Short mmCIF file of C-alpha atoms and ligand atoms in Angstrom, two decimals:
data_model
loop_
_atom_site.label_atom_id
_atom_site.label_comp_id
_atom_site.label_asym_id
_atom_site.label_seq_id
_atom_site.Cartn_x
_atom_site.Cartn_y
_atom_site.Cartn_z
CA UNK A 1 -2.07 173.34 -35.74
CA UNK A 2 -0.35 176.79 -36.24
CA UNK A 3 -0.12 178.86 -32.76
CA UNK A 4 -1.40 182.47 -33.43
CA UNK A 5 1.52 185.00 -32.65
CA UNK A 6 0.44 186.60 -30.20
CA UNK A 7 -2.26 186.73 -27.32
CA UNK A 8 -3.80 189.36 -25.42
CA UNK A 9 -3.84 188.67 -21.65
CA UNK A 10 -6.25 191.30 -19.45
CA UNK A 11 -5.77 191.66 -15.42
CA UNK A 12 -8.75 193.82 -14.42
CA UNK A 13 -8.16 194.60 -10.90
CA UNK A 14 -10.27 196.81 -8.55
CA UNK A 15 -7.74 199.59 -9.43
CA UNK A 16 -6.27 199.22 -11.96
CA UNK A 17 -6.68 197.27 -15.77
CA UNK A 18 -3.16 195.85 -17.35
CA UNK A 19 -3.12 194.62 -21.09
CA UNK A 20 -0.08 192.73 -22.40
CA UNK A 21 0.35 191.36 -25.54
CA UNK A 22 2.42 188.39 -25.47
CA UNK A 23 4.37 186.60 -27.92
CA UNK A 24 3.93 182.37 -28.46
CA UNK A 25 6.82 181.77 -25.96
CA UNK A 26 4.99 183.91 -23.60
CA UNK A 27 7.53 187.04 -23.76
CA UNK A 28 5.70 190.43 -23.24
CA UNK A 29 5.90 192.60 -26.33
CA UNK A 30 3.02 195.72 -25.41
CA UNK A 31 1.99 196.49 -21.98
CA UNK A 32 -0.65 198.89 -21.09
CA UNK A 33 -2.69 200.18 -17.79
CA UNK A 34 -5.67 202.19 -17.09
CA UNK A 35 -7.41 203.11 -14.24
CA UNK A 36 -10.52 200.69 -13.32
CA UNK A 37 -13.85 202.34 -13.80
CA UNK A 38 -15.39 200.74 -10.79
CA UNK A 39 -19.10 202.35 -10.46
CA UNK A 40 -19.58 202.61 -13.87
CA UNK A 41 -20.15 199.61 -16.17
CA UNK A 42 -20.78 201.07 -19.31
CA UNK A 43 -17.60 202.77 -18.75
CA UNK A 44 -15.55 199.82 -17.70
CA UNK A 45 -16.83 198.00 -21.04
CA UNK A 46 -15.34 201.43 -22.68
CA UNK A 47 -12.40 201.54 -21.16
CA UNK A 48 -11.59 197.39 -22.00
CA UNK A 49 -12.23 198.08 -25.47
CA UNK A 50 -10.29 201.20 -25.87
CA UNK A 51 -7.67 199.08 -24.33
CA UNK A 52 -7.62 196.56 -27.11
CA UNK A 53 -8.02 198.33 -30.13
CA UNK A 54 -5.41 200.58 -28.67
CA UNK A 55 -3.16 197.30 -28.68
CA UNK A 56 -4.54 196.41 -31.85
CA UNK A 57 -3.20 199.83 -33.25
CA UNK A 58 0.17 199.88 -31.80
CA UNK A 59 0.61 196.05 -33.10
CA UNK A 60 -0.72 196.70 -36.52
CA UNK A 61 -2.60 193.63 -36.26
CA UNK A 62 -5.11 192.22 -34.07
CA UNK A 63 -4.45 189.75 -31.08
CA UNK A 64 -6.66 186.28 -32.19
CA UNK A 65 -7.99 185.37 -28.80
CA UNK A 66 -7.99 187.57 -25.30
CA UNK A 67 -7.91 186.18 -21.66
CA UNK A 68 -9.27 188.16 -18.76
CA UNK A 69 -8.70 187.62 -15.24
CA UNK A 70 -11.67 188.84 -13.30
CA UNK A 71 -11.95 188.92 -9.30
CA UNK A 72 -14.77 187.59 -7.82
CA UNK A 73 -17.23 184.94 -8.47
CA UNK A 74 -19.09 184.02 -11.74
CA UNK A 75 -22.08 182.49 -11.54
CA UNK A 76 -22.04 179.39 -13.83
CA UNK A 77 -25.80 179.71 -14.56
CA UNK A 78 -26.17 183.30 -15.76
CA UNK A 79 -22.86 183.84 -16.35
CA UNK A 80 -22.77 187.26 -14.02
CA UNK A 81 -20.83 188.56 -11.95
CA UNK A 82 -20.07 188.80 -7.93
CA UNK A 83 -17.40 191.66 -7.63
CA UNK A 84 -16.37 193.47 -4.13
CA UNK A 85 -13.63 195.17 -5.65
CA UNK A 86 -14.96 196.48 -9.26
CA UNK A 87 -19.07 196.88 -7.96
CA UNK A 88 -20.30 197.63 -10.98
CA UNK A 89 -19.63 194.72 -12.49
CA UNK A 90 -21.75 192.76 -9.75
CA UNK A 91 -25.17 191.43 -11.24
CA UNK A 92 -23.79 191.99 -14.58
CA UNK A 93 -22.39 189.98 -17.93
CA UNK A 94 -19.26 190.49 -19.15
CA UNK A 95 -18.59 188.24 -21.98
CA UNK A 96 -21.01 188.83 -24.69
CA UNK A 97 -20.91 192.47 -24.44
CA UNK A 98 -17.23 192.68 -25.15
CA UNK A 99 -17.52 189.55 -27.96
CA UNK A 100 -20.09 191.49 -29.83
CA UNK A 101 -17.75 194.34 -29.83
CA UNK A 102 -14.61 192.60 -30.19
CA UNK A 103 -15.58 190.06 -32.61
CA UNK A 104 -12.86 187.52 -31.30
CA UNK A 105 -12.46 184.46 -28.58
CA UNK A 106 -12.34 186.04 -25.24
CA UNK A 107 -12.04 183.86 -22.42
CA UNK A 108 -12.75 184.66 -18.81
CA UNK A 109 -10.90 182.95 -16.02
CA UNK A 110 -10.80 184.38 -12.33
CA UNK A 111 -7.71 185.86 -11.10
CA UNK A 112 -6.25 183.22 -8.91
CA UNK A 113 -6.94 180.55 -12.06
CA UNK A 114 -4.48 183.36 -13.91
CA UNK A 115 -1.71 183.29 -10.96
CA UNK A 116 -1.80 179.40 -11.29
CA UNK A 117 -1.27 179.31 -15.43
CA UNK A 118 1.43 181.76 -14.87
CA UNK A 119 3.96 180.12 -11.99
CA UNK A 120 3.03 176.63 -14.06
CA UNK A 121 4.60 178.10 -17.45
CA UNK A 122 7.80 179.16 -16.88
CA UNK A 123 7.32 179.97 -13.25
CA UNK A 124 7.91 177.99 -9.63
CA UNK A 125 6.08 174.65 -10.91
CA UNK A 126 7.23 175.16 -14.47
CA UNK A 127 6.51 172.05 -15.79
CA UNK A 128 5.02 170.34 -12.92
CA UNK A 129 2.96 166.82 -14.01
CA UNK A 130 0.10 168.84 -11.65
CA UNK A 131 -0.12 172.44 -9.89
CA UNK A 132 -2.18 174.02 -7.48
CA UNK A 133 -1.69 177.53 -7.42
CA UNK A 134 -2.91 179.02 -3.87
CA UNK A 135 -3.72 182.43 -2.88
CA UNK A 136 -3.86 183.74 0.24
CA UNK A 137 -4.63 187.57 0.00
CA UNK A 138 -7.53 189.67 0.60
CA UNK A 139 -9.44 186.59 -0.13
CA UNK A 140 -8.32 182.49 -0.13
CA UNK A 141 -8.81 180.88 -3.86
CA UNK A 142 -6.86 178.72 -6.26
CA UNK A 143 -6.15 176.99 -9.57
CA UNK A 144 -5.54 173.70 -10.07
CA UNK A 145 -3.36 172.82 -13.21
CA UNK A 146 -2.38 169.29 -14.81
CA UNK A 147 0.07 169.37 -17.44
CA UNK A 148 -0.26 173.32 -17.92
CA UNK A 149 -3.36 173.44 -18.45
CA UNK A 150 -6.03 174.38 -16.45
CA UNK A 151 -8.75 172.66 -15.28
CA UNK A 152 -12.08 174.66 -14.60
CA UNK A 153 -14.31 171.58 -13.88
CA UNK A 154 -17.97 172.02 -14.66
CA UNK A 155 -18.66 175.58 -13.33
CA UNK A 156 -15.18 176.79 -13.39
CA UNK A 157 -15.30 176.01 -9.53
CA UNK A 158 -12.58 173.69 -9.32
CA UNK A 159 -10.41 174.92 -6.41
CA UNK A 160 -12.03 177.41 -4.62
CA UNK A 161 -11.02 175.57 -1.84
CA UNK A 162 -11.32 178.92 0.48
CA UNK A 163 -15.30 177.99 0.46
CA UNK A 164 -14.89 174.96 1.94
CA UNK A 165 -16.35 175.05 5.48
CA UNK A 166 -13.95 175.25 8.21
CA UNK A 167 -13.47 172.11 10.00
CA UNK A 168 -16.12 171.88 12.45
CA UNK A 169 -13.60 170.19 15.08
CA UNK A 170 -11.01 173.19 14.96
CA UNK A 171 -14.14 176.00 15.20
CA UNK A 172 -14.44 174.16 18.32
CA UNK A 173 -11.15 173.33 19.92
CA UNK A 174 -10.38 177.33 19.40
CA UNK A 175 -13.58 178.68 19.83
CA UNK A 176 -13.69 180.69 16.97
CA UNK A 177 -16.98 182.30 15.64
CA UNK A 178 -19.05 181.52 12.77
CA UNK A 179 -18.08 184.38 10.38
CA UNK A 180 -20.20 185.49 7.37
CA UNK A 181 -18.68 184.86 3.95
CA UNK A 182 -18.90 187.40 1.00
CA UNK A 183 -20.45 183.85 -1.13
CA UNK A 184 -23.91 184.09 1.40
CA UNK A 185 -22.69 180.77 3.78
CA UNK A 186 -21.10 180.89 7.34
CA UNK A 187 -17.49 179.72 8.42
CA UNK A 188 -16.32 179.80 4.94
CA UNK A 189 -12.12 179.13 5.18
CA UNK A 190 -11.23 182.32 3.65
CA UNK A 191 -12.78 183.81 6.34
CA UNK A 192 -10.23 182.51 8.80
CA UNK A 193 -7.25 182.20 6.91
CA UNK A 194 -6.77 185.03 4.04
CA UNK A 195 -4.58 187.91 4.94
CA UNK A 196 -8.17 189.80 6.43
CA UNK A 197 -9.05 186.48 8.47
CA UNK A 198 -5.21 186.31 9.92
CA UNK A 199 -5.89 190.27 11.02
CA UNK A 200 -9.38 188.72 12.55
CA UNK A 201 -7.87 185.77 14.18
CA UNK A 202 -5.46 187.83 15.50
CA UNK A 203 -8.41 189.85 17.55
CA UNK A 204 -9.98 186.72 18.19
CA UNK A 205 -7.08 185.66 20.10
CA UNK A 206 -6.26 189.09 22.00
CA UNK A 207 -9.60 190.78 22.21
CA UNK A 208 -8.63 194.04 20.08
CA UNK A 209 -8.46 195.17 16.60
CA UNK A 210 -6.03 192.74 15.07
CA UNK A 211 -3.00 193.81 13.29
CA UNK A 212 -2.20 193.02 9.73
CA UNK A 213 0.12 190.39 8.53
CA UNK A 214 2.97 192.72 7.97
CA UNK A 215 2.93 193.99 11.59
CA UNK A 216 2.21 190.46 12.84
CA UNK A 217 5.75 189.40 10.73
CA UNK A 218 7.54 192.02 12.80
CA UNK A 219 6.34 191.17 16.17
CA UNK A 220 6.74 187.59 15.50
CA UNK A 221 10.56 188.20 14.53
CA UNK A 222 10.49 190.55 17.59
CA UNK A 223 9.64 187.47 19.99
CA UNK A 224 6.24 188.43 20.41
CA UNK A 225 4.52 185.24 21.86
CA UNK A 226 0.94 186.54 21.14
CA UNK A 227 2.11 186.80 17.20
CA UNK A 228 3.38 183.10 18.00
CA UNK A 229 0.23 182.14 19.11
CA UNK A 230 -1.72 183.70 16.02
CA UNK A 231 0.31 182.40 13.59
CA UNK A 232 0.60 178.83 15.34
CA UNK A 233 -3.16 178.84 14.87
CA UNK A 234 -3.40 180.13 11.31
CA UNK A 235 -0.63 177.53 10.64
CA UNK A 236 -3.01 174.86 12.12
CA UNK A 237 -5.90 176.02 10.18
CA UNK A 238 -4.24 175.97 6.63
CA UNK A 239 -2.26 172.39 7.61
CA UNK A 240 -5.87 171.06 7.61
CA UNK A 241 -7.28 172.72 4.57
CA UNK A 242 -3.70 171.89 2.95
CA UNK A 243 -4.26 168.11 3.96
CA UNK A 244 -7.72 168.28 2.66
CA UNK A 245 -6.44 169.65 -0.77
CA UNK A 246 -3.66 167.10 -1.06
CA UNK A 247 -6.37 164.49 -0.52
CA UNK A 248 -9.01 166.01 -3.24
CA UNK A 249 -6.12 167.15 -5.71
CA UNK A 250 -3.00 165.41 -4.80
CA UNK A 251 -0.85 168.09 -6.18
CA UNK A 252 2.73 167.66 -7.31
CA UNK A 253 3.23 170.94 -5.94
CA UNK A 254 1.83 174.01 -4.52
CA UNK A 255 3.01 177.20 -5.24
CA UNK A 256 1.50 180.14 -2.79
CA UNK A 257 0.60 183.58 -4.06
CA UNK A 258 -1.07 186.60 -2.85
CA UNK A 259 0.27 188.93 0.31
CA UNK A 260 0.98 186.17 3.03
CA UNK A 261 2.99 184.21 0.63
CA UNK A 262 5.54 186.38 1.76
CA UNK A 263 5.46 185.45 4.89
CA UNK A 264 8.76 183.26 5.34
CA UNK A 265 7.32 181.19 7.99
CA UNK A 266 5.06 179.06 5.98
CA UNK A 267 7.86 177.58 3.61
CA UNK A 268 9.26 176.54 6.90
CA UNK A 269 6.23 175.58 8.98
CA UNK A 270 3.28 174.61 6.58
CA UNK A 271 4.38 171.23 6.07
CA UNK A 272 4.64 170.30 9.55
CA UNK A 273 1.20 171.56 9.89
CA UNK A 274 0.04 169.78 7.07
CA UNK A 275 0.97 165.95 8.46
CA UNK A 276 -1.17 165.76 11.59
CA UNK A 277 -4.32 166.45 9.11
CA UNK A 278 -3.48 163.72 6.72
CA UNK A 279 -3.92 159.93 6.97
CA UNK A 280 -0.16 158.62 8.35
CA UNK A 281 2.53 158.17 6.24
CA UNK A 282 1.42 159.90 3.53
CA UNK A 283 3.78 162.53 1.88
CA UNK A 284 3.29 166.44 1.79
CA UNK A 285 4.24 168.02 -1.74
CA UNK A 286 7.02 171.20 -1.70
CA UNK A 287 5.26 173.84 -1.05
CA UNK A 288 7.18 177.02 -2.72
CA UNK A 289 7.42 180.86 -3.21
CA UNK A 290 5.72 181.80 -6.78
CA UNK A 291 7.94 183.05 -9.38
CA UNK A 292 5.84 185.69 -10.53
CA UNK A 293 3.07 186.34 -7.89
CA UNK A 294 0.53 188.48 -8.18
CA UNK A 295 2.49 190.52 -11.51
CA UNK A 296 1.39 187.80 -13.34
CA UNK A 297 -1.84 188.19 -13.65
CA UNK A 298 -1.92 189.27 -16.63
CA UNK A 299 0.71 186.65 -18.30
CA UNK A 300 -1.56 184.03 -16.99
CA UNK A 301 -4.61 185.76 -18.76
CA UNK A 302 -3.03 185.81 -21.95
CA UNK A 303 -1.88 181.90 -21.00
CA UNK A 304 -6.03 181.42 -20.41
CA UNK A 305 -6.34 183.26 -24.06
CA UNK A 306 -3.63 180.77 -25.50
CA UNK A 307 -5.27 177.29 -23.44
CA UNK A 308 -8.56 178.44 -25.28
CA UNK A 309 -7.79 179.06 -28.66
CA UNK A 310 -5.54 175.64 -28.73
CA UNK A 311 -8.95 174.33 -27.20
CA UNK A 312 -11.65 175.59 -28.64
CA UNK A 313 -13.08 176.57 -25.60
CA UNK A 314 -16.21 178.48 -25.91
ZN1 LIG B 1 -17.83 181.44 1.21
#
């Protein structure tokens, strides 16, 4: 099969929208950003367009297939969409609308599937036999990757591991409470253990406001025993969702993305946390820095653009 030149990879972000048009081995040639139209859809669907005829101008030729990482949740039955950061888009369809206009393959992926294409081509598990790309920002999601290419499972659900419900025995043994998820259920691991439910286990633990994970990272190196104590119980909290992954997915590696995966602690610590959670004696993959982080979001849409035209994906 000949590979199409170039792809068109879309980040749409609750600020901001990045295009790049990347070459077949994945170098960016044309890179363009707009400001997100967030409470206006018609507008958004504008400004999208706009964006790749724009490319499609500058290139003198038009990009075959387009990938677009979206935040959020899609619902696999009506295909809309469940946005905190763009509302507009919530309740609404995105794909026909811009395939009418666009008259070309566009495939939709959400953004932590994107993060998880990108570190596996050419990034920290470059070439890994399997991936799983985890985020732990604002929210907790992931993408789970076998020989570079991504698997979406039958509702393009596969890895949203930060719905699982928190383990019932560690709600108890810390007496945490039964927070409301953005997805409608209770106790919901993103909750707990994104860079907002590290800020709320933090008040938890002290009775205040909670500090965010920046300002936790500096009292922690400071000596601070309460920022010990928080971050020996978010540790605790991911070593059990991380031994539940490794059980569901068996990963030959994990690569962490988002805001905490700065945090130098959990290259050190997470593995540690990880064994007590896991049947004995079985091993606990590397568990590394991404290459690219959250910059490429838009390299891995373009990568979603490339896995569906070489697929055929609808
Ligand atoms: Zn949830």
């Amino acid at each position: 099969m000949t590979m199409p030149d170039h792809y068109y990879g879309i980040d749409l972000g609750g600020t901001k929208i990045e295009l790049v048009a990347c070459d077949a081995s994945l170098q960016v040639r044309y890179r363009q950003r707009v400001a997100t139209p967030t409470q206006d859809y018609e507008a958004l669907v504008r400004a999208l367009v706009s964006l790749v005829r724009g490319a499609d101008d500058a290139l003198g030729t038009s990009a075959p297939a387009i990938g677009i990482g979206v935040p959020g949740i899609i619902d696999a039955a009506s295909g809309t969409h469940l946005c905190a950061n763009i509302p507009c888009l919530t309740g609404r369809e995105l794909l026909p609308v811009l395939r009418a206009q666009l008259q070309r393959p566009i495939a939709l992926g959400n953004d932590c599937q994107c993060f998880a294409l990108s570190e596996a081509h050419g990034g920290a598990a470059d070439g890994a036999a399997s991936m799983f790309g985890l985020i732990l920002g604002t929210g907790a999601g992931a993408g789970y990757v076998i020989d570079q290419k991504l698997v979406r499972g039958l509702h393009g659900a596969a890895g949203e591991w930060g719905h699982w419900p928190l383990d019932p025995h560690l709600l108890q043994r810390y007496e945490l409470p039964l927070l409301p998820c953005p997805c409608g259920r209770v106790a919901c691991l993103e909750s707990y253990v994104s860079g907002t439910g590290l800020r709320r286990l933090h008040a938890h633990l002290t009775g205040g406001e909670g500090v965010s994970a920046e300002q936790l990272a500096a009292r922690h190196n400071a000596g601070d025993n309460e920022a010990a104590s928080v971050f020996k119980l978010h540790l605790d909290l991911l070593g059990a969702a991380l031994a539940r992954i490794v059980l569901a997915y068996d990963p030959h590696v994990v690569v962490l993305g988002g805001g905490l995966s700065q945090l130098p602690h959990l290259y050190t610590g997470l593995a540690d946390a990880i064994r007590p959670h896991l049947i004995p004696g079985l091993g606990v993959p590397p568990i590394l820095p991404p290459v690219f982080g959250d910059a490429g979001g838009a390299r891995g849409a373009a990568l979603l653009a490339r896995q569906a035209t070489i697929t055929q994906e609808p």
